[in-house]
Amino acid sequence: MTKLQCYKSSSDTHPGCVTLAEQTFSSLRRVTKEWFQDSAQQPETMRTLRHTYRSRELNTGQLTMCGQKFCSFLRGLSRRKPLEPEGEVSTFRRCLTTVDLVALGVGSTLGAGVYVLSGEVARTLSGPSIIISFLIAALASIFAGLCYAEFGSRVPKTGSAYLYSYVTVGEVWAFITGWNLLLSYIIGTSSVARAWSGTFDDLIGNVMANYFSKHVAMGLPGLAPYPDFFAAGLIMILAGLLAFGVKESTTVNKIFTSVNILVLIFVIITGFIKGNLENWRITEETLQNVTAELENLTSTLNVTSDFGVGGFFPYGFEGTLAGAATCFYAFVGFDCIATTGEEVKNPQKSIPLGIVIALLICFLAYFGVSAALTLMMPYYLLNIHSPLPVAFAYVGWAAAKYVVAVGSLCALSTSLLGSMFPMPRVLFAMARDGLLFKALCKVSSRKSPVVATLSSGTVAAIMALLFDLKALVDMMSIGTLFAYTLVAICILILRYQESESAENDAHVTQSSMFGFLKPPSYPTKETSNTVSTCTAFIIILVLVLTVLLTKAIRNLLLLEVWSLVCVSVILLLMMLSVLLIWRQPQNPTKASFMVPFLPLLPVVSVFINIYLMVQLGGDTWIRYAVWMAVGLLIYFGYGVRNSVQKQRLLDNMVSIETTETKPEKDVTKGGDDASPDN
């Protein structure tokens, strides 16, 4: 029965409704008939509308899917590696002691610079106050060293700053850090090998330089004057030693380091015996007379000294600070200790002790040698290239130059070994995580990363053989300082990270707009985000401040108002940010060594490192950008797809989905079995 018939059957009770219903259905039939007629006349229009609608639905779905993939890709860049990842087993042999680590750190840090750097800085920048420059540089270095020490006790694994970044700030930053470390190690190894070759060649009368310059000269831009086969061969010999075994390598390193230390003790003792305190109290009049003699002037009237104003601070305290910035690089190298996490018997104790003791020994050596040098000879007479032999000749001990030569070669040997030792271990760690090629993580039967060692040694040997490394040495500084900066940042983030204990999970937090001013007594996600935000803000402020101090230093010295106001505002904002971080609760997890004076000490370390990076020239930054572009191509072309941590997370998701699906199937099966009974 139709609806109209229903309405007609009820006409007795509702006579007025029948007419209304008939009119309504008549109108509907007319409209429907007209619509079908129009549709029949315009079939193409209807199909177009339907196609457009379906296309819009499809495009919307595709856009949503692309957006989800892009967000997933960005999240993947910040995925972090757990401290104890599943399925990762160490393949190294734990055989190193604290003494081995101290010798490794001292040998790597106390290179040939101790025989050369003191004379250059004392003559051109600091004068006798070079000992204060080394003290300031040592304090700045110990800030970075303490950050490495805490991470070494918390994460006793191979990888150094690369691994520390991976477990704290994410995968892409870890790759950038590791790529920077490889840059500094490769250039450091090549440059030290060429210095070893040059020093040895000087002792034998430049025989190699004369022969190769005559027969196989290379006059192309960017290349060395001649191929240095000796330096390349030296690198390959040490690479073979490192590939043979870590214990044998550290034994050789201890022998060379001991000889180096004995030579430095000889230099310090003889320097104090033959020294004269009057060399620390030279008058300005004496310096004016020296300047007049050098310029062949008969009178000292209106003569300005080329060597400062005399006394202990001849170039003022500004010169002492400038000398400290140069001396800071003399302490680079201790970070090689942090790469031995899987080869040390007791890494939680030995790594922090090794770093701190190595830096202390290096400071005492630099302090003693620079003091002895400036006591033996007036600073304005020091030779920039070979200060110690000239100083011994000045006091009548010319034969001591042979002792200095032996010490210098031993120092270069340990420095070369110290540069080569961490390089394959960082390569190994990155390859084990899938960010570099898997073949690099193979180890020998003696538990040594043989493929990574020989591969990195070959690259460094080719660099030493062919290229002019003087223009590339500053790039090494960028890589090292970047790693120091990121480790200090990671310490801030790690110490204020949200606790994962069950006790903290039980707490219920109430967030508010100004909750960061009154944080809870335990770390939460909100407090951790507050610290991360403040840290990022501090980094921006430090970058602006260092650029201002570099470009407007003259305005600051002239006490111009705008420059003073800018610096004051930036410092105030930095202090407020540091206080805000200090107010947040720290993670209760303890380590065998922890950085003191948090958060101030890491912030100071970040400032020092960024300030030194800003001082480097534009050409250096362009070369560095090219190196980073190559690294990022490797990461996005290979590392992202082959990341072990990515696969680990995907496997965990699959296992969770499988676990959740099984109970649902059991419940469904149980319901089906029970239905017949009901």
Coordinates of C-alpha atoms in Angstrom, one line a residue, residues 288-527:
Q288 CA 111.9 50.8 22.7
N289 CA 115.6 50.4 22.3
V290 CA 115.1 46.9 20.8
T291 CA 112.5 48.3 18.4
A292 CA 114.8 51.1 17.4
E293 CA 117.6 48.6 16.7
L294 CA 115.4 46.4 14.5
E295 CA 114.2 49.5 12.5
N296 CA 117.8 50.9 12.3
L297 CA 116.9 54.1 14.1
T298 CA 119.6 56.1 15.9
S299 CA 117.1 57.7 18.5
T300 CA 114.3 56.2 20.6
L301 CA 112.3 59.5 20.6
N302 CA 108.7 58.9 19.5
V303 CA 109.4 55.2 19.0
T304 CA 106.5 52.9 19.8
S305 CA 107.5 49.5 21.0
D306 CA 106.6 46.5 18.8
F307 CA 106.5 44.3 21.9
G308 CA 104.1 45.9 24.2
V309 CA 104.8 47.9 27.4
G310 CA 106.9 45.4 29.2
G311 CA 106.4 43.8 32.6
F312 CA 104.4 40.6 33.2
F313 CA 101.5 41.7 31.0
P314 CA 103.3 43.5 28.1
Y315 CA 100.2 43.4 25.8
G316 CA 97.7 44.0 28.6
F317 CA 95.1 41.6 29.9
E318 CA 93.5 41.7 26.4
G319 CA 96.6 40.1 25.0
T320 CA 96.4 37.4 27.8
L321 CA 92.8 36.6 26.8
A322 CA 93.7 36.5 23.1
G323 CA 96.5 34.1 24.0
A324 CA 94.1 32.0 26.0
A325 CA 91.8 31.6 23.0
T326 CA 94.8 30.2 21.0
C327 CA 96.0 28.1 23.9
F328 CA 92.6 26.5 24.2
Y329 CA 93.3 24.4 21.1
A330 CA 96.3 23.0 22.9
F331 CA 94.0 21.0 25.1
V332 CA 92.0 19.5 22.3
G333 CA 92.4 15.7 22.2
F334 CA 91.2 14.4 25.5
D335 CA 87.9 13.4 23.9
C336 CA 89.6 10.3 22.4
I337 CA 89.3 8.7 25.9
A338 CA 85.5 8.8 25.6
T339 CA 85.6 6.5 22.5
T340 CA 87.0 3.6 24.6
G341 CA 83.8 2.9 26.5
E342 CA 83.5 -0.7 25.4
E343 CA 87.2 -1.5 25.8
V344 CA 87.8 -0.3 29.4
K345 CA 87.5 -2.8 32.3
N346 CA 85.7 -0.3 34.5
P347 CA 84.4 2.5 32.2
Q348 CA 82.2 4.2 34.8
K349 CA 85.2 4.9 37.0
S350 CA 88.2 5.0 34.5
I351 CA 86.8 7.3 31.9
P352 CA 86.0 10.3 34.2
L353 CA 89.3 9.8 36.1
G354 CA 91.2 9.5 32.8
I355 CA 89.8 12.7 31.4
V356 CA 90.4 14.8 34.5
I357 CA 93.9 13.5 35.2
A358 CA 95.0 13.8 31.6
L359 CA 93.8 17.5 31.5
L360 CA 95.6 18.2 34.8
I361 CA 98.9 16.7 33.5
C362 CA 98.6 18.6 30.3
F363 CA 98.0 21.9 32.1
L364 CA 101.0 21.3 34.4
A365 CA 103.2 20.5 31.3
Y366 CA 102.1 23.6 29.3
F367 CA 102.4 25.8 32.4
G368 CA 105.8 24.6 33.3
V369 CA 107.3 24.7 29.8
S370 CA 105.9 28.2 29.1
A371 CA 107.2 29.5 32.4
A372 CA 110.7 27.9 31.8
L373 CA 110.8 29.3 28.3
T374 CA 110.0 32.9 29.3
L375 CA 112.4 32.7 32.2
M376 CA 115.3 31.5 30.1
M377 CA 115.0 34.1 27.4
P378 CA 113.3 37.5 27.0
Y379 CA 109.9 36.9 25.3
Y380 CA 110.6 39.4 22.5
L381 CA 113.6 37.3 21.4
L382 CA 111.8 33.9 21.3
N383 CA 111.8 32.1 18.0
I384 CA 108.3 31.4 16.7
H385 CA 109.2 28.1 14.9
S386 CA 111.6 26.4 17.3
P387 CA 111.6 28.3 20.6
L388 CA 113.1 25.7 22.9
P389 CA 116.4 24.9 20.9
V390 CA 117.0 28.7 20.4
A391 CA 116.3 29.3 24.1
F392 CA 118.8 26.5 25.2
A393 CA 121.4 28.0 22.8
Y394 CA 120.7 31.4 24.4
V395 CA 121.6 30.1 27.9
G396 CA 124.6 28.1 26.6
W397 CA 123.1 24.6 26.4
A398 CA 122.9 24.2 22.7
A399 CA 123.3 20.4 22.9
A400 CA 119.9 20.2 24.6
K401 CA 118.3 20.7 21.1
Y402 CA 118.8 17.0 20.4
V403 CA 116.9 16.1 23.6
V404 CA 114.1 18.5 22.5
A405 CA 114.1 16.9 19.0
V406 CA 113.6 13.4 20.5
G407 CA 110.8 14.7 22.7
S408 CA 109.2 16.5 19.8
L409 CA 109.1 13.3 17.6
C410 CA 107.7 11.3 20.5
A411 CA 105.0 13.9 21.0
L412 CA 104.1 13.9 17.4
S413 CA 103.9 10.1 17.4
T414 CA 101.6 10.0 20.4
S415 CA 99.5 12.8 18.9
L416 CA 99.2 10.9 15.7
L417 CA 98.2 7.8 17.5
G418 CA 95.7 9.8 19.5
S419 CA 94.1 11.2 16.4
M420 CA 93.9 7.8 14.7
F421 CA 92.6 5.9 17.7
P422 CA 89.1 7.4 18.0
M423 CA 88.5 7.8 14.3
P424 CA 87.6 4.1 13.5
R425 CA 85.6 3.8 16.7
V426 CA 83.3 6.6 15.7
L427 CA 83.0 5.1 12.2
F428 CA 82.2 1.7 13.8
A429 CA 79.5 3.1 16.1
M430 CA 77.8 5.0 13.2
A431 CA 78.0 1.8 11.0
R432 CA 76.6 -0.4 13.8
D433 CA 73.6 2.0 14.1
G434 CA 73.1 1.8 10.3
L435 CA 73.9 5.4 9.6
L436 CA 77.0 4.5 7.6
F437 CA 77.8 1.5 5.5
K438 CA 77.5 -1.8 7.4
A439 CA 80.8 -3.2 6.2
L440 CA 82.6 -0.7 8.5
C441 CA 81.4 -2.4 11.7
K442 CA 83.2 -5.7 11.1
V443 CA 85.7 -6.7 13.8
S444 CA 88.7 -9.0 13.6
S445 CA 89.3 -12.1 15.7
R446 CA 91.3 -9.9 18.1
K447 CA 88.2 -7.8 18.7
S448 CA 89.5 -4.8 16.8
P449 CA 87.4 -2.7 14.2
V450 CA 89.8 -3.6 11.4
V451 CA 87.7 -2.5 8.4
A452 CA 87.0 0.9 9.9
T453 CA 90.6 1.3 11.0
L454 CA 92.1 0.5 7.6
S455 CA 89.4 2.6 5.7
S456 CA 89.9 5.7 7.8
G457 CA 93.7 5.3 7.7
T458 CA 93.6 5.1 3.9
V459 CA 91.6 8.3 3.6
A460 CA 93.9 10.1 6.0
A461 CA 97.0 8.8 4.2
I462 CA 95.7 10.1 0.9
M463 CA 95.0 13.5 2.5
A464 CA 98.5 13.6 3.9
L465 CA 100.0 12.4 0.6
L466 CA 98.4 15.0 -1.8
F467 CA 96.7 17.9 -0.2
D468 CA 97.9 21.2 1.3
L469 CA 96.4 21.0 4.8
K470 CA 97.2 24.5 6.1
A471 CA 93.8 25.8 4.8
L472 CA 91.9 22.8 6.2
V473 CA 93.2 22.9 9.8
D474 CA 90.6 25.5 10.9
M475 CA 87.9 23.1 9.7
M476 CA 89.2 20.6 12.3
S477 CA 88.6 23.2 14.9
I478 CA 84.9 23.6 13.9
G479 CA 84.3 19.9 14.1
T480 CA 85.8 19.6 17.6
L481 CA 84.2 22.8 19.0
F482 CA 80.8 21.7 17.6
A483 CA 81.1 18.3 19.4
Y484 CA 82.1 20.1 22.6
T485 CA 79.1 22.4 22.3
L486 CA 76.6 19.6 21.7
V487 CA 77.9 17.5 24.6
A488 CA 77.4 20.4 27.0
I489 CA 73.9 20.9 25.6
C490 CA 73.1 17.2 26.0
I491 CA 74.2 17.3 29.7
L492 CA 71.6 20.0 30.3
I493 CA 68.9 18.1 28.6
L494 CA 69.8 14.8 30.2
R495 CA 70.1 16.0 33.8
Y496 CA 66.6 17.6 33.6
Q497 CA 65.0 14.8 31.6
E498 CA 61.6 13.4 32.6
S499 CA 62.0 10.5 35.0
E500 CA 60.7 7.1 33.8
S501 CA 60.3 5.5 37.2
A502 CA 57.0 4.1 38.3
E503 CA 56.9 6.4 41.2
N504 CA 56.8 9.5 38.9
D505 CA 54.3 7.8 36.6
A506 CA 51.9 7.6 39.5
H507 CA 51.9 11.4 40.0
V508 CA 49.2 13.5 38.4
T509 CA 50.3 17.0 37.4
Q510 CA 48.2 20.0 36.9
S511 CA 49.7 22.3 34.2
S512 CA 49.1 26.0 34.2
M513 CA 50.3 29.0 32.3
F514 CA 52.9 30.0 34.9
G515 CA 53.5 26.5 36.2
F516 CA 57.2 26.7 35.2
L517 CA 57.7 29.3 37.9
K518 CA 56.6 26.8 40.6
P519 CA 57.7 23.4 39.3
P520 CA 57.0 20.1 41.1
S521 CA 59.7 18.4 43.1
Y522 CA 60.2 15.7 40.5
P523 CA 60.9 16.0 36.7
T524 CA 57.9 15.8 34.4
K525 CA 57.3 16.3 30.7
E526 CA 56.5 20.0 31.3
T527 CA 59.7 20.7 33.3

